[in-house]
Amino acid sequence: MGDYVLLAIGCIFVNNILLMQYLGNCPFLGVSKKMETAMGMGMSVVFVLVLAGAITWMLNHFLLKPFGFEFLRTISFILVIAALVQFVEMFLKKSIPALYAGLGIFLPLITTNCAVMGVCLINIKEDYSFVQTLVASFSYAAGFGLALILFAGIRERIILARVPKPLQDTSIGLVSAGMLSLAFFAFKGMV
Amino acid sequence: MAKSVVQEFTKGLWNEIPPFRLVLGLCPSLAVTKTVENGIGMGVAVTFVLVCSNMLISLLRSIIPKQVRIACFIVVIATFVTVVELLMQAFTYPLFLQLGIFIPLIVVNCILLGRAEAFAAKNGIIPSFADGLGMGIGYTLSLTALAAIREILGSGTFYNIPVFGPSFKPFAFMVQAPGAFICLGLMLCIMNMLSRK
């Protein structure tokens, strides 16, 4: 049990997917201008990432590995993720409309979110067991959501500040992301 | 005609240079630019995939049904990424190890899907080729520039050759994550200043 807690802390803080592993930066800068959109994106990523992590793990261990099709990993993973996102979208629309209304527009964007694909590949590369994969996927996604929400808070403040013209928008966004990343450095050596 | 092809090529080099003007494909540009060697390797890999997928998508654009075009584009892109992955594993193994999961992650690089959707799906094969090549070279140049700054300041070398004397203390901040974000942010700021004139 302790191992899983350590793994979770490591994935959320020490190896934060956005700020330490540089994955998922496009939505990070794209949807972090408002707190609500950041929350929606974070929730959708948690939802999809856990499912995607579980399914790609099974795909890799039951299909690709036994038959020696590992060179097809990239292509099969991206198809699985794309299909999964599509399926989740349809499912939510039918059965949980309230959640769909909240997540709706962010779901299609997740297909090209490199954090999802990246975490699936990391799980395979680190040779995690099935339970470890679930814990790691959830924690990486939680870390993604945490960073996104923190960053949205910073960005809402930046709008009110007087920023020099050339630095506006993405530029100042990147610089403040750097500062946030620096803050996350404090977690290094915790696990 | 000839002039427009040249224009498609050159727009990728300054006017729409990724990842600065089109803020797409940021993740690999931050992650692999610790050294110039990695930056160039990543840029060349992306250029190859971009040119090939742009050409193939442009050829297939009348066959692909509109409703499933995104899925088709992803399959085409993923095929070429697999080709690059296997080629790099065979011929440039140390670089393959250095870039790690960022080679398969070229699939989800928004530049590729973005160009396929915005350009190759609407234009003929020759303009698509020019567009892909221009964007690819622009991307390689930006990665190289970013990598050069980070490597020179962060480890005091350029392409693994020491630039400063032995008394230089590396500014290790630059090769780590925060340095990457701040460096890219400041480069974007400089680009904005230059093009405002």
Coordinates of C-alpha atoms in Angstrom, one line a residue:
Chain A
M1 CA 0.0 0.0 0.0
G2 CA 2.8 2.4 0.9
D3 CA 4.4 1.9 -2.5
Y4 CA 1.2 3.0 -4.2
V5 CA 1.0 6.2 -2.0
L6 CA 4.6 6.9 -2.9
L7 CA 4.0 6.3 -6.6
A8 CA 0.9 8.6 -6.4
I9 CA 2.9 11.4 -4.7
G10 CA 5.7 11.0 -7.2
C11 CA 3.4 11.3 -10.1
I12 CA 1.4 14.3 -8.8
F13 CA 4.2 16.4 -7.4
V14 CA 7.7 15.3 -8.2
N15 CA 7.2 14.2 -11.8
N16 CA 4.3 16.6 -12.5
I17 CA 3.3 15.8 -16.1
L18 CA 2.9 19.4 -17.2
L19 CA 5.7 21.2 -15.3
M20 CA 8.4 18.6 -15.1
Q21 CA 7.8 16.3 -18.1
Y22 CA 6.6 18.9 -20.5
L23 CA 3.6 17.0 -21.7
G24 CA 0.2 18.5 -22.5
N25 CA 1.4 22.0 -22.9
C26 CA -0.9 23.0 -25.8
P27 CA -4.1 22.7 -23.7
F28 CA -2.2 24.1 -20.7
L29 CA -1.7 27.4 -22.5
G30 CA -4.9 27.2 -24.5
V31 CA -7.6 26.6 -21.9
S32 CA -6.1 28.1 -18.8
K33 CA -7.4 31.6 -19.3
K34 CA -10.5 31.0 -17.2
M35 CA -10.9 29.0 -14.0
E36 CA -14.1 27.2 -15.2
T37 CA -12.6 25.9 -18.4
A38 CA -9.5 24.8 -16.6
M39 CA -11.6 22.8 -14.2
G40 CA -13.6 21.2 -17.1
M41 CA -10.4 20.3 -18.9
G42 CA -8.8 18.9 -15.7
M43 CA -11.8 16.7 -15.0
S44 CA -12.0 15.4 -18.5
V45 CA -8.4 14.5 -18.5
V46 CA -8.7 12.5 -15.2
F47 CA -11.7 10.7 -16.7
V48 CA -10.2 9.8 -20.0
L49 CA -6.6 9.2 -18.8
V50 CA -7.6 6.4 -16.3
L51 CA -9.6 4.6 -18.9
A52 CA -7.0 5.1 -21.6
G53 CA -4.2 3.9 -19.3
A54 CA -6.2 0.7 -18.4
I55 CA -7.1 -0.1 -22.0
T56 CA -3.7 0.5 -23.5
W57 CA -2.1 -1.6 -20.8
M58 CA -4.4 -4.5 -21.6
L59 CA -3.9 -3.9 -25.3
N60 CA -0.1 -4.0 -24.9
H61 CA 0.0 -7.1 -22.6
F62 CA -2.7 -9.2 -24.2
L63 CA -2.4 -8.4 -27.9
L64 CA 0.8 -6.6 -28.9
K65 CA 3.3 -8.4 -26.7
P66 CA 2.2 -12.1 -27.2
F67 CA 2.0 -11.7 -31.0
G68 CA 5.1 -9.6 -31.4
F69 CA 3.3 -6.6 -32.8
E70 CA 5.1 -4.0 -30.7
F71 CA 6.1 -1.9 -33.7
L72 CA 2.3 -1.1 -34.1
R73 CA 2.2 0.4 -30.6
T74 CA 2.1 4.1 -31.7
I75 CA -0.6 3.6 -34.3
S76 CA -2.8 1.3 -32.1
F77 CA -2.5 3.5 -29.0
I78 CA -3.6 6.6 -30.8
L79 CA -6.5 4.8 -32.5
V80 CA -7.6 3.4 -29.1
I81 CA -7.4 6.9 -27.5
A82 CA -9.3 8.5 -30.4
A83 CA -12.0 5.8 -30.3
L84 CA -12.2 6.0 -26.5
V85 CA -12.7 9.7 -26.5
Q86 CA -15.4 9.4 -29.1
F87 CA -17.1 6.6 -27.1
V88 CA -17.0 8.5 -23.8
E89 CA -18.5 11.5 -25.5
M90 CA -21.4 9.5 -26.8
F91 CA -21.9 7.7 -23.5
L92 CA -21.9 10.8 -21.5
K93 CA -24.3 12.6 -23.9
K94 CA -26.8 9.7 -23.5
S95 CA -26.6 8.8 -19.8
I96 CA -25.1 11.7 -17.8
P97 CA -26.2 14.9 -19.7
A98 CA -25.2 17.1 -16.8
L99 CA -21.6 15.9 -16.9
Y100 CA -21.6 16.1 -20.7
A101 CA -22.7 19.7 -20.6
G102 CA -19.8 20.4 -18.3
L103 CA -17.1 18.5 -20.2
G104 CA -18.6 18.6 -23.7
I105 CA -16.3 20.8 -25.7
F106 CA -13.1 19.6 -24.0
L107 CA -13.5 16.0 -24.8
P108 CA -12.6 16.1 -28.5
L109 CA -9.5 18.1 -27.7
I110 CA -8.2 15.3 -25.5
T111 CA -7.4 13.1 -28.5
T112 CA -4.5 15.4 -29.4
N113 CA -3.5 16.0 -25.8
C114 CA 0.0 14.6 -25.6
A115 CA -0.4 14.0 -21.9
V116 CA -2.8 11.1 -22.5
M117 CA -0.7 9.4 -25.1
G118 CA 2.5 10.2 -23.1
V119 CA 1.2 8.7 -19.8
C120 CA 0.2 5.5 -21.7
L121 CA 3.7 5.2 -23.1
I122 CA 5.3 6.0 -19.8
N123 CA 3.3 3.2 -18.1
I124 CA 4.5 0.7 -20.7
K125 CA 8.1 2.0 -20.6
E126 CA 8.3 1.8 -16.8
D127 CA 6.8 -1.7 -16.9
Y128 CA 4.1 -1.0 -14.4
S129 CA 1.7 -3.7 -13.2
F130 CA -2.0 -3.2 -13.9
V131 CA -2.7 -1.7 -10.5
Q132 CA 0.3 0.5 -10.7
T133 CA -0.8 1.7 -14.1
L134 CA -4.2 2.7 -12.7
V135 CA -2.6 4.5 -9.8
A136 CA 0.0 6.2 -12.0
S137 CA -2.6 7.3 -14.6
F138 CA -4.9 8.7 -12.0
S139 CA -2.1 10.6 -10.2
Y140 CA -0.6 12.0 -13.4
A141 CA -4.1 13.2 -14.4
A142 CA -4.6 14.7 -11.0
G143 CA -1.2 16.4 -11.2
F144 CA -2.3 17.8 -14.6
G145 CA -5.5 19.1 -13.2
L146 CA -3.7 20.6 -10.2
A147 CA -1.2 22.5 -12.4
L148 CA -3.9 23.6 -14.8
I149 CA -6.0 25.1 -12.0
L150 CA -3.1 26.8 -10.3
F151 CA -2.0 28.3 -13.6
A152 CA -5.5 29.5 -14.4
G153 CA -5.5 31.3 -11.1
I154 CA -2.3 33.0 -12.0
R155 CA -3.5 33.9 -15.5
E156 CA -6.7 35.5 -14.2
R157 CA -4.5 37.8 -12.2
I158 CA -2.2 38.6 -15.1
I159 CA -5.2 39.9 -17.2
L160 CA -5.5 42.6 -14.6
A161 CA -1.8 43.5 -14.6
R162 CA -0.1 45.9 -17.0
V163 CA 2.1 43.7 -19.1
P164 CA 4.5 45.2 -21.7
K165 CA 3.1 44.8 -25.2
P166 CA 5.6 42.3 -26.7
L167 CA 5.3 40.1 -23.6
Q168 CA 1.5 39.9 -23.7
D169 CA -0.6 36.7 -24.0
T170 CA 1.4 33.5 -24.7
S171 CA 4.8 35.0 -23.9
I172 CA 3.9 36.1 -20.3
G173 CA 2.0 32.8 -20.0
L174 CA 5.2 30.8 -20.7
V175 CA 7.2 32.9 -18.3
S176 CA 4.7 32.4 -15.5
A177 CA 4.6 28.7 -16.3
G178 CA 8.3 28.7 -15.8
M179 CA 7.9 30.3 -12.3
L180 CA 5.3 27.7 -11.4
S181 CA 7.6 25.0 -12.6
L182 CA 10.3 26.5 -10.4
A183 CA 7.9 26.2 -7.4
F184 CA 7.3 22.6 -8.2
F185 CA 11.1 22.0 -8.0
A186 CA 10.7 22.2 -4.2
F187 CA 9.1 18.8 -4.3
K188 CA 12.2 17.3 -5.8
G189 CA 13.8 14.7 -3.5
M190 CA 10.5 14.2 -1.6
V191 CA 10.1 10.6 -2.9
Chain B
M1 CA 2.0 29.1 -59.8
A2 CA 5.7 28.9 -59.3
K3 CA 5.6 32.0 -57.2
S4 CA 2.9 30.7 -55.0
V5 CA 4.7 27.5 -54.3
V6 CA 7.7 29.6 -53.1
Q7 CA 5.4 31.6 -50.9
E8 CA 3.9 28.5 -49.3
F9 CA 7.5 27.4 -48.6
T10 CA 8.7 30.7 -47.2
K11 CA 5.7 31.4 -45.0
G12 CA 6.8 28.6 -42.7
L13 CA 10.2 30.2 -42.2
W14 CA 9.1 33.5 -40.7
N15 CA 5.5 34.7 -41.0
E16 CA 4.0 31.5 -39.6
I17 CA 7.0 29.9 -38.1
P18 CA 6.1 27.2 -35.6
P19 CA 6.1 27.0 -32.7
F20 CA 6.4 30.8 -32.2
R21 CA 3.7 32.2 -34.5
L22 CA 1.4 29.2 -34.5
V23 CA 1.6 28.2 -30.9
L24 CA 1.4 24.5 -31.7
G25 CA 3.7 21.6 -30.9
L26 CA 5.1 23.1 -27.7
C27 CA 5.6 20.0 -25.7
P28 CA 8.5 18.5 -27.7
S29 CA 10.0 21.9 -28.4
L30 CA 10.4 22.3 -24.6
A31 CA 11.4 18.8 -23.8
V32 CA 14.0 17.9 -26.4
T33 CA 15.9 21.2 -26.6
K34 CA 18.4 20.5 -23.9
T35 CA 21.1 20.0 -26.5
V36 CA 21.4 21.2 -30.1
E37 CA 21.9 17.6 -31.3
N38 CA 18.5 16.6 -29.9
G39 CA 16.8 19.7 -31.3
I40 CA 18.0 19.1 -34.8
G41 CA 17.2 15.4 -34.6
M42 CA 13.6 16.1 -33.5
G43 CA 13.2 18.8 -36.1
V44 CA 14.4 16.5 -38.9
A45 CA 12.1 13.7 -37.7
V46 CA 9.1 16.1 -37.6
T47 CA 10.0 17.5 -41.1
F48 CA 10.0 14.1 -42.6
V49 CA 6.7 13.1 -41.1
L50 CA 5.2 16.5 -42.0
V51 CA 6.3 16.4 -45.7
C52 CA 5.2 12.7 -46.2
S53 CA 1.8 13.1 -44.4
N54 CA 1.0 16.4 -46.1
M55 CA 1.7 14.8 -49.5
L56 CA -0.3 11.6 -48.9
I57 CA -3.2 13.5 -47.4
S58 CA -3.2 15.9 -50.3
L59 CA -3.3 12.9 -52.7
L60 CA -6.1 11.2 -50.8
R61 CA -8.1 14.4 -50.1
S62 CA -10.9 13.6 -52.6
I63 CA -11.3 10.0 -51.4
I64 CA -11.4 10.6 -47.6
P65 CA -15.0 11.2 -46.5
K66 CA -15.5 14.4 -44.6
Q67 CA -17.0 12.9 -41.4
V68 CA -14.0 10.6 -40.6
R69 CA -11.2 12.8 -41.9
I70 CA -9.6 13.4 -38.6
A71 CA -9.3 9.7 -37.9
C72 CA -7.9 9.2 -41.4
F73 CA -5.3 11.9 -40.9
I74 CA -4.2 10.4 -37.6
V75 CA -3.7 7.0 -39.2
V76 CA -1.6 8.5 -42.0
I77 CA 0.5 10.5 -39.5
A78 CA 0.9 7.5 -37.2
T79 CA 2.1 5.4 -40.0
F80 CA 4.9 7.8 -40.9
V81 CA 5.8 8.2 -37.3
T82 CA 6.2 4.5 -37.0
V83 CA 8.5 4.6 -40.0
V84 CA 10.6 7.3 -38.5
E85 CA 10.7 5.5 -35.2
L86 CA 12.0 2.3 -36.8
L87 CA 14.5 4.2 -39.0
M88 CA 15.9 6.1 -36.0
Q89 CA 16.2 2.9 -34.0
A90 CA 18.2 1.3 -36.8
F91 CA 20.5 4.2 -37.8
T92 CA 20.8 6.7 -34.9
Y93 CA 20.3 4.6 -31.8
P94 CA 21.9 7.0 -29.3
L95 CA 19.6 9.8 -30.5
F96 CA 16.6 7.4 -30.4
L97 CA 17.4 6.7 -26.7
Q98 CA 17.8 10.4 -26.0
L99 CA 14.5 11.4 -27.5
G100 CA 12.7 8.5 -25.9
I101 CA 8.9 8.8 -25.8
F102 CA 9.0 12.0 -27.7
I103 CA 9.4 10.2 -31.0
P104 CA 6.0 8.3 -30.8
L105 CA 4.6 11.5 -29.4
I106 CA 5.1 13.2 -32.8
V107 CA 1.7 11.6 -33.6
V108 CA 0.0 14.0 -31.2
N109 CA 2.0 17.0 -32.2
C110 CA -0.6 19.5 -33.1
I111 CA 1.4 20.9 -36.0
L112 CA 1.0 17.8 -38.1
L113 CA -2.8 17.6 -37.6
G114 CA -3.1 21.3 -37.9
R115 CA -1.3 21.4 -41.3
A116 CA -3.2 18.4 -42.6
E117 CA -6.5 20.0 -41.7
A118 CA -5.7 23.6 -42.6
F119 CA -3.6 23.1 -45.7
A120 CA -3.1 19.6 -47.2
A121 CA -6.9 18.7 -47.2
K122 CA -7.6 21.7 -49.4
N123 CA -4.5 22.0 -51.7
G124 CA -2.8 20.0 -54.4
I125 CA 0.3 17.9 -53.9
I126 CA 3.0 20.4 -54.9
P127 CA 1.8 23.3 -52.6
S128 CA 1.3 20.7 -49.8
F129 CA 4.9 19.5 -50.2
A130 CA 6.2 23.1 -50.1
D131 CA 4.0 23.9 -47.1
G132 CA 5.2 20.8 -45.3
L133 CA 8.8 21.4 -46.1
G134 CA 8.7 25.1 -45.1
M135 CA 6.9 24.4 -41.8
G136 CA 9.3 21.5 -41.1
I137 CA 12.4 23.6 -41.7
G138 CA 10.9 26.5 -39.7
Y139 CA 10.2 24.1 -36.8
T140 CA 13.8 22.7 -37.1
L141 CA 15.2 26.2 -37.0
S142 CA 13.2 27.3 -34.0
L143 CA 14.1 24.1 -32.1
T144 CA 17.8 24.6 -33.0
A145 CA 17.7 28.3 -31.9
L146 CA 16.0 27.4 -28.6
A147 CA 18.4 24.5 -28.0
A148 CA 21.4 26.6 -28.8
I149 CA 20.5 29.2 -26.2
R150 CA 19.7 26.5 -23.6
E151 CA 22.8 24.4 -24.3
I152 CA 25.3 27.3 -24.4
L153 CA 24.0 28.9 -21.2
G154 CA 23.0 25.7 -19.4
S155 CA 26.0 23.4 -20.0
G156 CA 28.5 25.8 -21.7
T157 CA 28.7 23.8 -24.9
F158 CA 27.5 24.0 -28.5
Y159 CA 26.9 20.7 -30.2
N160 CA 28.9 19.0 -27.4
I161 CA 31.9 21.3 -28.1
P162 CA 32.8 23.6 -25.1
V163 CA 32.4 27.2 -26.0
F164 CA 33.6 29.0 -22.9
G165 CA 36.8 28.3 -21.0
P166 CA 37.1 25.8 -18.2
S167 CA 36.3 28.5 -15.7
F168 CA 32.7 28.8 -16.9
K169 CA 30.1 27.7 -14.4
P170 CA 27.1 26.2 -16.2
F171 CA 23.8 27.9 -15.6
A172 CA 22.1 24.6 -14.9
F173 CA 18.7 26.3 -14.5
M174 CA 18.5 26.7 -18.3
V175 CA 18.5 23.0 -19.1
Q176 CA 15.8 22.2 -16.6
A177 CA 12.1 22.6 -17.0
P178 CA 11.6 26.2 -15.6
G179 CA 14.4 27.4 -17.9
A180 CA 12.7 25.9 -20.9
F181 CA 9.4 27.7 -20.2
I182 CA 11.1 31.1 -19.5
C183 CA 13.5 30.9 -22.4
L184 CA 10.7 30.1 -24.9
G185 CA 8.6 32.9 -23.4
L186 CA 11.4 35.5 -23.8
M187 CA 12.1 34.3 -27.3
L188 CA 8.5 34.8 -28.2
C189 CA 8.7 38.3 -26.7
I190 CA 11.8 39.1 -28.8
M191 CA 10.0 37.8 -32.0
N192 CA 7.1 40.1 -31.2
M193 CA 9.4 43.1 -30.8
L194 CA 11.2 42.4 -34.0
S195 CA 8.1 42.0 -36.1
R196 CA 6.3 45.1 -34.8
K197 CA 8.8 47.4 -36.6

